[in-house]
PDB file of C-alpha atoms in Angstrom:
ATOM      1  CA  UNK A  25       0.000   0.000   0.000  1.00 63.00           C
ATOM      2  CA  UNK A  26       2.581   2.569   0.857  1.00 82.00           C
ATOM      3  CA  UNK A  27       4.726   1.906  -2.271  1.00 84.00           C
ATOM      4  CA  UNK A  28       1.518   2.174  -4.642  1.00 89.00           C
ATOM      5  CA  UNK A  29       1.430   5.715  -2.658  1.00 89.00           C
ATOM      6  CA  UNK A  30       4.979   6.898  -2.990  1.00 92.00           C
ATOM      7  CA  UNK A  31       4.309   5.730  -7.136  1.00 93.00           C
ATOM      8  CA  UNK A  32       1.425   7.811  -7.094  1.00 93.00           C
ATOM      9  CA  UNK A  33       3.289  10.919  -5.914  1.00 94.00           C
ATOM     10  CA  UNK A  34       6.398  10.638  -7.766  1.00 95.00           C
ATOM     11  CA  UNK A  35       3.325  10.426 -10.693  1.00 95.00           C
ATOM     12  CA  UNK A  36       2.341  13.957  -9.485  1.00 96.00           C
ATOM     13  CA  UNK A  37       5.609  15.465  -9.288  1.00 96.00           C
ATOM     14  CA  UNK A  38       6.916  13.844 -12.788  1.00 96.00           C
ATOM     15  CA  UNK A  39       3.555  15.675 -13.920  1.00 96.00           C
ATOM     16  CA  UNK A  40       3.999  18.656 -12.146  1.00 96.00           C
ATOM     17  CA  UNK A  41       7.701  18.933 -13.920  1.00 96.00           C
ATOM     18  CA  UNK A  42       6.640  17.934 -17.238  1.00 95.00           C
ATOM     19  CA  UNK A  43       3.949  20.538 -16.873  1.00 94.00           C
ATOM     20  CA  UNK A  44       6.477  23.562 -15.358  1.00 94.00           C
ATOM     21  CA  UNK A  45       8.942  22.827 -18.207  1.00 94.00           C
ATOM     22  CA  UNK A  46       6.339  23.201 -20.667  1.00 93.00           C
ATOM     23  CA  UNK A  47       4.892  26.521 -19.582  1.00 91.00           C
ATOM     24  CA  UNK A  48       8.554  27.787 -19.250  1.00 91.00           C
ATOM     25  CA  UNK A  49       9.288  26.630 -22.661  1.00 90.00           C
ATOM     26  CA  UNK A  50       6.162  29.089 -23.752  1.00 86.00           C
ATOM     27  CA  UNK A  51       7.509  31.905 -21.441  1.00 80.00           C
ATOM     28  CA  UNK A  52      11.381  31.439 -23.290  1.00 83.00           C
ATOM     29  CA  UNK A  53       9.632  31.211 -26.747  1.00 83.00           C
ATOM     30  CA  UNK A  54       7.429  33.909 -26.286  1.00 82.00           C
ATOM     31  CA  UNK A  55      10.414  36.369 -24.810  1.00 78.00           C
ATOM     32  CA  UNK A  56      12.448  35.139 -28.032  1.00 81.00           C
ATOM     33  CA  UNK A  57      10.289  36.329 -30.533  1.00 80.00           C
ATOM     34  CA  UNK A  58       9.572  39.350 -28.712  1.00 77.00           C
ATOM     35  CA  UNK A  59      13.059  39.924 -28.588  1.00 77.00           C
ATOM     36  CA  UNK A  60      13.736  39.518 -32.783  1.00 77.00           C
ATOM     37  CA  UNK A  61      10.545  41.734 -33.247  1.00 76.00           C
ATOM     38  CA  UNK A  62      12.169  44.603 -31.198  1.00 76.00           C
ATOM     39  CA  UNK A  63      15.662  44.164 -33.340  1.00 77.00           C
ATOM     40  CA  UNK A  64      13.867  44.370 -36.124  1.00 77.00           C
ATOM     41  CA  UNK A  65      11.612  46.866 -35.409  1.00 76.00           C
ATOM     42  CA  UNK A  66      15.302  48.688 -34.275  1.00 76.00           C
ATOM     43  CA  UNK A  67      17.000  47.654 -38.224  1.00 75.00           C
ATOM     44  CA  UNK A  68      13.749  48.862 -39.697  1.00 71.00           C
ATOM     45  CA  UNK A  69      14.091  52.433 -37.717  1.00 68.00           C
ATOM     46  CA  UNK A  70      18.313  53.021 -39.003  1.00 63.00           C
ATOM     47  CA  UNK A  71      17.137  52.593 -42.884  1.00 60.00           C
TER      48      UNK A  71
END
């Protein structure tokens, strides 16, 4: 019974990880593009 509980959590916190990376993933990806849009935006303005 208790190792069917400690499987259980490590479950949750495998989840929890997967689930963390991905929304940091978005957060990186998101500040990246914003990032290339500004330099751009910069190139655009010296011409």
């Amino acid at each position: 019974m208790k190792l069917q509980n400690n499987i259980i959590l490590t479950n949750k916190l495998k989840g929890l990880l997967i689930f963390m990376s991905f929304i940091l993933n978005i957060h990186s990806d998101r500040m990246k593009t914003r990032s290339t849009r500004e330099s751009r935006e910069a190139k655009h303005d010296d011409h």
